[in-house]
mmCIF file of N, CA and C in Angstrom:
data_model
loop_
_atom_site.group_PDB
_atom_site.id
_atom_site.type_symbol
_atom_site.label_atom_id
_atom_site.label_comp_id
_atom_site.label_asym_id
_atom_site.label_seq_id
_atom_site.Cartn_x
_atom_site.Cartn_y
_atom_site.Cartn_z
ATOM 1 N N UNK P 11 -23.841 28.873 71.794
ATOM 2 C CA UNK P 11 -23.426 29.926 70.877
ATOM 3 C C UNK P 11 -24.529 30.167 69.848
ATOM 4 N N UNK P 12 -25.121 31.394 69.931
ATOM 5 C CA UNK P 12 -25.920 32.206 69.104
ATOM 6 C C UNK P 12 -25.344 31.412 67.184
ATOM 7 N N UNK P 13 -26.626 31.377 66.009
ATOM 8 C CA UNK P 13 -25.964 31.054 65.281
ATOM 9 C C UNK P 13 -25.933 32.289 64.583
ATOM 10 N N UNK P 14 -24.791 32.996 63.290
ATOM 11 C CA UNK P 14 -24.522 33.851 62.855
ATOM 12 C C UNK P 14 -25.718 33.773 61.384
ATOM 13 N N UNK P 15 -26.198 35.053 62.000
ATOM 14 C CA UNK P 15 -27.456 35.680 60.795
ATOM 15 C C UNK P 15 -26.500 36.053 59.813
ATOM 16 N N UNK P 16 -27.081 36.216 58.348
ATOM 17 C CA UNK P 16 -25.996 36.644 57.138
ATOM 18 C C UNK P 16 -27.639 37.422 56.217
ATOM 19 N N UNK P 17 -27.294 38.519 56.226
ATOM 20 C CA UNK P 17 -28.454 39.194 55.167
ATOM 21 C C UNK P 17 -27.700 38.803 54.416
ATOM 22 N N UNK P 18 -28.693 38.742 52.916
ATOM 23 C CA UNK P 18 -27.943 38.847 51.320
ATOM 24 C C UNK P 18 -28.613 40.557 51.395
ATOM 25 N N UNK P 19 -27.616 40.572 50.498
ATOM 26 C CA UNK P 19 -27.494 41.851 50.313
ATOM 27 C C UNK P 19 -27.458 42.128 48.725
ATOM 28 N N UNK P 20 -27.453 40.872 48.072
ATOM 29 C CA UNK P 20 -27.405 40.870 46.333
ATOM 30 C C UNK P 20 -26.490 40.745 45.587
ATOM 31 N N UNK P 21 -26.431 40.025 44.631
ATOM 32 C CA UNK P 21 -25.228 39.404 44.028
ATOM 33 C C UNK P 21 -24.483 38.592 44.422
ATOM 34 N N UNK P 22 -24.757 37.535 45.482
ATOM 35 C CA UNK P 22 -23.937 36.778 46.279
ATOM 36 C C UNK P 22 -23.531 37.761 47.345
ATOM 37 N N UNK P 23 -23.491 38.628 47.623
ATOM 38 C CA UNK P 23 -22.991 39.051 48.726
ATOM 39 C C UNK P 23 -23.485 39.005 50.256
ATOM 40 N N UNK P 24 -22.974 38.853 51.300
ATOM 41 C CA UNK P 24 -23.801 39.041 52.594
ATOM 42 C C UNK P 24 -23.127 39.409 53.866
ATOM 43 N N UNK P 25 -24.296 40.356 54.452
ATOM 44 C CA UNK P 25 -23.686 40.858 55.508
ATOM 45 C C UNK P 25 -23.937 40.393 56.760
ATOM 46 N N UNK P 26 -23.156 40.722 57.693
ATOM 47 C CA UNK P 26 -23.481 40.107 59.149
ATOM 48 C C UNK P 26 -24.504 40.557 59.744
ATOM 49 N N UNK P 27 -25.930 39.742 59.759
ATOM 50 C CA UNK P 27 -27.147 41.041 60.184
ATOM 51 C C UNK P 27 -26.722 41.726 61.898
ATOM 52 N N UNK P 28 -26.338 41.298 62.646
ATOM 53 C CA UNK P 28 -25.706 42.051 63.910
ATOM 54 C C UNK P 28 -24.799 43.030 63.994
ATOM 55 N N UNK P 29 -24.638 43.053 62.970
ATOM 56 C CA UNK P 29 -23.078 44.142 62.640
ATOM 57 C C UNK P 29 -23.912 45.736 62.105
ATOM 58 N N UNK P 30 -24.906 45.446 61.441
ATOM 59 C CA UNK P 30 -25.353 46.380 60.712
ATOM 60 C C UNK P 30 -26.266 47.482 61.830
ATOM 61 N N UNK P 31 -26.135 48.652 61.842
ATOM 62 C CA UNK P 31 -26.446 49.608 62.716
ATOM 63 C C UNK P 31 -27.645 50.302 61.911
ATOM 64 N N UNK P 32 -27.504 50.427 60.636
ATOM 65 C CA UNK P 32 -28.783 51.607 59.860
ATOM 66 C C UNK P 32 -28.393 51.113 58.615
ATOM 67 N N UNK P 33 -29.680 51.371 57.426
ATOM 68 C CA UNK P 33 -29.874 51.033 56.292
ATOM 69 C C UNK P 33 -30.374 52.463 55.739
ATOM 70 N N UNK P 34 -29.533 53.437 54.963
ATOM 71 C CA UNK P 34 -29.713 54.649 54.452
ATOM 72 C C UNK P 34 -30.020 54.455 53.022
ATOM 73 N N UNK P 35 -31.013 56.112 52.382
ATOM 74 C CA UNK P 35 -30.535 56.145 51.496
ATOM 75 C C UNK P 35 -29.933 56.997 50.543
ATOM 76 N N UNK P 36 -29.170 56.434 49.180
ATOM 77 C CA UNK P 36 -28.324 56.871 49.133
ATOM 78 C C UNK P 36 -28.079 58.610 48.509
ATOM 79 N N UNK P 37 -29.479 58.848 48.097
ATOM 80 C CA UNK P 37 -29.579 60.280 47.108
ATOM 81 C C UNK P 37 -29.463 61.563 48.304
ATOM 82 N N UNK P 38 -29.131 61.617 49.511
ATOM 83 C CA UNK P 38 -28.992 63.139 50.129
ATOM 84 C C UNK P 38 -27.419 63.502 50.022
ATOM 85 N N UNK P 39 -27.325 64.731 50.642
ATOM 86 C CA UNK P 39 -26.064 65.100 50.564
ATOM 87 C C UNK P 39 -24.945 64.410 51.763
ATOM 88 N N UNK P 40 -25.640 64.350 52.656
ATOM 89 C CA UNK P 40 -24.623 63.507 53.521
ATOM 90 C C UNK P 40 -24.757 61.870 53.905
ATOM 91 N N UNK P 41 -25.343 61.310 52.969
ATOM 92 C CA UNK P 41 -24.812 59.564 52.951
ATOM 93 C C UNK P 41 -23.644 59.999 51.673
ATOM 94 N N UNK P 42 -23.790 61.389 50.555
ATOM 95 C CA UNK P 42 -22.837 61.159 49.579
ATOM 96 C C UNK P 42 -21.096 62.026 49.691
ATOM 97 N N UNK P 43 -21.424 62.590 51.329
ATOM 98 C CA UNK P 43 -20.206 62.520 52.070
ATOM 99 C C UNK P 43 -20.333 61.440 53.129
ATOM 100 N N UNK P 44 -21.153 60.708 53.555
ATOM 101 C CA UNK P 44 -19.969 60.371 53.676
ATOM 102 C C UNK P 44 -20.007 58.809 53.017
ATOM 103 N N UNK P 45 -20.036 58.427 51.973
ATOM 104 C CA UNK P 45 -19.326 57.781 51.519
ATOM 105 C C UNK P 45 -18.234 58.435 50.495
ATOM 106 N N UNK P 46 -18.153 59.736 50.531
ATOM 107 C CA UNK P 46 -16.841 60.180 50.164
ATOM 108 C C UNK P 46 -15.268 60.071 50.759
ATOM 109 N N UNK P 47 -16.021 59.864 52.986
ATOM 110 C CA UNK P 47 -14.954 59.721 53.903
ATOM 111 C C UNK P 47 -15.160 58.359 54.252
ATOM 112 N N UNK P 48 -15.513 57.745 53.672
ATOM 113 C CA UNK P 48 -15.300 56.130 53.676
ATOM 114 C C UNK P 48 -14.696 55.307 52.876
ATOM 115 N N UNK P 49 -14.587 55.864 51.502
ATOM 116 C CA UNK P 49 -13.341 56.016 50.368
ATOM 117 C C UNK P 49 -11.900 56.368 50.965
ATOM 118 N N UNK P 50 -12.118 57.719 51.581
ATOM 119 C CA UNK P 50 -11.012 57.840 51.812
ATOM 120 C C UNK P 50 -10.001 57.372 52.361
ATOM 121 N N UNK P 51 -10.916 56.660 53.798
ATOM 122 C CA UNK P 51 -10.822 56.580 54.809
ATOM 123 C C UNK P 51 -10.372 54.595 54.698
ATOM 124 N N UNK P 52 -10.787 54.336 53.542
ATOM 125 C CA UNK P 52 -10.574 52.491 52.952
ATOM 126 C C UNK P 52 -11.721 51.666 53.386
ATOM 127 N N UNK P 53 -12.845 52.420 54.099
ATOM 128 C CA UNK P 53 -13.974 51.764 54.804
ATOM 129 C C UNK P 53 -14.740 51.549 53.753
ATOM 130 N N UNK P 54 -14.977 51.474 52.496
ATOM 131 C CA UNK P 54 -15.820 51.755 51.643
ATOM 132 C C UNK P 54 -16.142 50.021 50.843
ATOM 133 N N UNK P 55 -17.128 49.333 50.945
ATOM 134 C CA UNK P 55 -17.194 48.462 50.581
ATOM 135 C C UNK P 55 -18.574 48.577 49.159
ATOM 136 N N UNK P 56 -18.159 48.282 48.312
ATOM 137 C CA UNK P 56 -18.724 48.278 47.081
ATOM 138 C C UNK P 56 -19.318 47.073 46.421
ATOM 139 N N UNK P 57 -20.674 46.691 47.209
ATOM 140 C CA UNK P 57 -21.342 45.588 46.600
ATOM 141 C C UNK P 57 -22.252 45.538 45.238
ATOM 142 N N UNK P 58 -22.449 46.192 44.559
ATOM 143 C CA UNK P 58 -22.750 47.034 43.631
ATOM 144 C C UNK P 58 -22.914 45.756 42.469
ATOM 145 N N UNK P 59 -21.942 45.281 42.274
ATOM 146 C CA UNK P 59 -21.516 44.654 41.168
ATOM 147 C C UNK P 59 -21.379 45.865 39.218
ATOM 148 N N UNK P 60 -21.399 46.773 40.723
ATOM 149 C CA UNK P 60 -21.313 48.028 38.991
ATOM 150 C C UNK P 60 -22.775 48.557 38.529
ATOM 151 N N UNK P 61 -24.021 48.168 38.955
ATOM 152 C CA UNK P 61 -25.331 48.501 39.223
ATOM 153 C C UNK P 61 -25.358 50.116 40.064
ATOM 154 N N UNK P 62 -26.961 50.605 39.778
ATOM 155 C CA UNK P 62 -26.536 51.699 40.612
ATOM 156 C C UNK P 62 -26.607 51.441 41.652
ATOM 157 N N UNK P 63 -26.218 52.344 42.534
ATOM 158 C CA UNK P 63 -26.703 52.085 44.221
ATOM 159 C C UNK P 63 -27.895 52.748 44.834
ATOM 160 N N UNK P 64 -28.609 52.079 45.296
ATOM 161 C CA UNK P 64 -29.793 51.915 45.885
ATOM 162 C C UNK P 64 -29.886 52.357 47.501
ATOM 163 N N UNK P 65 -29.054 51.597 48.016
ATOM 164 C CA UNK P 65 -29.051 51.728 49.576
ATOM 165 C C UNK P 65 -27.633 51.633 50.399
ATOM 166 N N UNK P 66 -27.010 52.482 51.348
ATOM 167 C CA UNK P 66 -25.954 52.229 51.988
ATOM 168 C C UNK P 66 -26.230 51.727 53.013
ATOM 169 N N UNK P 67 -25.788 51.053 53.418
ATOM 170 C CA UNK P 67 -25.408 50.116 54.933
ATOM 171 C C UNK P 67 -24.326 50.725 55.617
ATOM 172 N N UNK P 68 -25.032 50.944 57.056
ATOM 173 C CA UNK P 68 -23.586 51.448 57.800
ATOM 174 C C UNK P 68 -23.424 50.246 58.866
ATOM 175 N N UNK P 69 -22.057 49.943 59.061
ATOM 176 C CA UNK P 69 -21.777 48.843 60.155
ATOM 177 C C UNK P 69 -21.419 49.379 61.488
ATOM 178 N N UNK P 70 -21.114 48.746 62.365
ATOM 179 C CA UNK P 70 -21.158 48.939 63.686
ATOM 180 C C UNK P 70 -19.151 49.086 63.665
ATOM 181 N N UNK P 71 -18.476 48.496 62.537
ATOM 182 C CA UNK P 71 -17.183 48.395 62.599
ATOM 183 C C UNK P 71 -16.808 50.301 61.955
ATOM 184 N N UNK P 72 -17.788 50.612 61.576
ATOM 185 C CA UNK P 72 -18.011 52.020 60.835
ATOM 186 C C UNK P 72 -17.569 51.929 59.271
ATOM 187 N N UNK P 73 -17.787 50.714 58.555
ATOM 188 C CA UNK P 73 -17.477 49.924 57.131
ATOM 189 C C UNK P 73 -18.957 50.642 56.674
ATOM 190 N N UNK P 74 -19.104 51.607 55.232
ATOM 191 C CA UNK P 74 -20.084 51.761 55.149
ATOM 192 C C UNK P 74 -19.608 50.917 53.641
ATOM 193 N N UNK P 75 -21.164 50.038 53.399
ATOM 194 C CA UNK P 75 -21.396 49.527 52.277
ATOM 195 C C UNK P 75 -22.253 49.300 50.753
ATOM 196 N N UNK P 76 -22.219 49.396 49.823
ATOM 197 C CA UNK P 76 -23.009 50.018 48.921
ATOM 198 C C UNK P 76 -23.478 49.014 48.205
ATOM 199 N N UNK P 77 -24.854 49.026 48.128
ATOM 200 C CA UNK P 77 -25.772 47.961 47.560
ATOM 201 C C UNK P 77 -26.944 48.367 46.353
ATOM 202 N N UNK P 78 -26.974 47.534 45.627
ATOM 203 C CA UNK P 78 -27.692 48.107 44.493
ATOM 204 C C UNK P 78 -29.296 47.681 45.098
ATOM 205 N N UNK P 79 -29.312 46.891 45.896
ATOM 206 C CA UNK P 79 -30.820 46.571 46.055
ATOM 207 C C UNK P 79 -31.716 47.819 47.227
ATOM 208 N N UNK P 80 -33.146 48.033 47.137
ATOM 209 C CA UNK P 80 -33.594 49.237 47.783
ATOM 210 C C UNK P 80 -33.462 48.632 49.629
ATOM 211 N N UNK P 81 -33.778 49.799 50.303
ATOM 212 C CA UNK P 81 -33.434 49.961 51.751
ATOM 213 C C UNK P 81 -34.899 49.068 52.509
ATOM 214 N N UNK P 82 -36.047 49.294 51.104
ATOM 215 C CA UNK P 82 -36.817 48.382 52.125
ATOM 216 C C UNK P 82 -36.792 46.726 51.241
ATOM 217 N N UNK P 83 -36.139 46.194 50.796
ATOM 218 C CA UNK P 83 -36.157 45.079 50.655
ATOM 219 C C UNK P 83 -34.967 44.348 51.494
ATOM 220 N N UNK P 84 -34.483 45.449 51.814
ATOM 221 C CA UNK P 84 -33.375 44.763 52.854
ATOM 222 C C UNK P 84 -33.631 44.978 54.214
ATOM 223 N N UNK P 85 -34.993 45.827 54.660
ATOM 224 C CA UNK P 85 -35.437 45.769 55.558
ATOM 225 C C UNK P 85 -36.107 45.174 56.034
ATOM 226 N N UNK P 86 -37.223 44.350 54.922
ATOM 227 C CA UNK P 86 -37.574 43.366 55.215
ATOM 228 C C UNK P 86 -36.796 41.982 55.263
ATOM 229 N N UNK P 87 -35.912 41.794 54.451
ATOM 230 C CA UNK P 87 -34.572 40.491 55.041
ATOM 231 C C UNK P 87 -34.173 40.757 56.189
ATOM 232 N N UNK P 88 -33.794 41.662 56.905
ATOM 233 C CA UNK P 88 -33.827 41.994 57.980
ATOM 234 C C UNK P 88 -34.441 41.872 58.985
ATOM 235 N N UNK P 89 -35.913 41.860 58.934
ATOM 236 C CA UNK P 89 -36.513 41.620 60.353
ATOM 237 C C UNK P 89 -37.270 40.081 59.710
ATOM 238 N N UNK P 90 -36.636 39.399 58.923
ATOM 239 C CA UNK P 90 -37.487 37.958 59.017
ATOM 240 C C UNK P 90 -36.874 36.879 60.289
ATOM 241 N N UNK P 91 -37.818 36.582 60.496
ATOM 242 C CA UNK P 91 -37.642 35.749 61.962
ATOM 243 C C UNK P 91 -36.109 34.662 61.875
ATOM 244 N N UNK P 92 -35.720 34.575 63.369
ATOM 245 C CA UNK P 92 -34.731 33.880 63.133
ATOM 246 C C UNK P 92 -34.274 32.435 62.640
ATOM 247 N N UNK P 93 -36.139 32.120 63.511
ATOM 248 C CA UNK P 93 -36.607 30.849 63.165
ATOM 249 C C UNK P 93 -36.362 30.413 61.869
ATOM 250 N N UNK P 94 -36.998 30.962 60.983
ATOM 251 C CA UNK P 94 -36.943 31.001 59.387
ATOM 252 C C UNK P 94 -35.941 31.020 58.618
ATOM 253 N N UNK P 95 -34.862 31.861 59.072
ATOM 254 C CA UNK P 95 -33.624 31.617 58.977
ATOM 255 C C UNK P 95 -32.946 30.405 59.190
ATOM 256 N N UNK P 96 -33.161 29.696 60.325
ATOM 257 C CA UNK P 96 -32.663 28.162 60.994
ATOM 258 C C UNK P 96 -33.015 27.697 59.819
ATOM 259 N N UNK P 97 -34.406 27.363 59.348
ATOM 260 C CA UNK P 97 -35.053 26.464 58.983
ATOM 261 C C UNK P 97 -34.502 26.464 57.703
ATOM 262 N N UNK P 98 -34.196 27.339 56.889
ATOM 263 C CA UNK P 98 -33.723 27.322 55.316
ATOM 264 C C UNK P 98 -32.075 27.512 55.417
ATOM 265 N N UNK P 99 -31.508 27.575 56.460
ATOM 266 C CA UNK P 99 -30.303 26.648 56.726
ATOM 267 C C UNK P 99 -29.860 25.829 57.075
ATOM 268 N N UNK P 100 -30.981 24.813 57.991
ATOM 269 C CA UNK P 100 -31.155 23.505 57.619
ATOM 270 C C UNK P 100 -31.585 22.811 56.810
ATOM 271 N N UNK P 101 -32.537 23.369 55.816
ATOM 272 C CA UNK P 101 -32.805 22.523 54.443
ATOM 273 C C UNK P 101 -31.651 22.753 53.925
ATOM 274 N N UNK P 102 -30.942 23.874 53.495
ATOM 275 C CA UNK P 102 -29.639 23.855 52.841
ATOM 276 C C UNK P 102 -29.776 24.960 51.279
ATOM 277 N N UNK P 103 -30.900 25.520 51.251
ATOM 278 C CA UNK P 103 -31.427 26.433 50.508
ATOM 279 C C UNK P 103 -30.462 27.785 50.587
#
């Protein structure tokens, strides 16, 4: 069994990196519909901690999520090796 990747995503928060389909951002008119139909809709996850938002995350469950940190710092958490990942979850970091 594959082990489960977890981006941080900021503020303690983290997402399932396999789950995540695209990393948008958030100033055009349609990431700000649709996180209008993701409100509506109860899909709307608000990682924010009340900060502005920076970047939306869309999931593969169609959960779009709102993060104050930018699209390329989570793009780069994103493609860091898996290896590296193991390794600072076996130190315990």
């Amino acid at each position: 069994m594959e082990p489960v990747r977890l981006i941080n995503v900021g503020y303690g928060n983290v997402v399932q990196a396999n789950r995540i389909i695209c990393i948008i951002n958030p100033d055009s008119a349609s990431s700000k519909r649709l996180r209008n139909e993701a409100k509506e809709s109860q899909l709307l996850i608000d990682a924010t901690q009340g900060r502005k938002t920076r970047a939306i995350i869309i999931t593969d469950s169609n959960h779009v999520i709102l993060t104050a940190m930018l699209p390329e710092t989570l793009s780069q958490r994103f493609n860091v090796p898996a290896t590296v990942v193991a390794h600072v979850e076996s130190v315990g970091v």
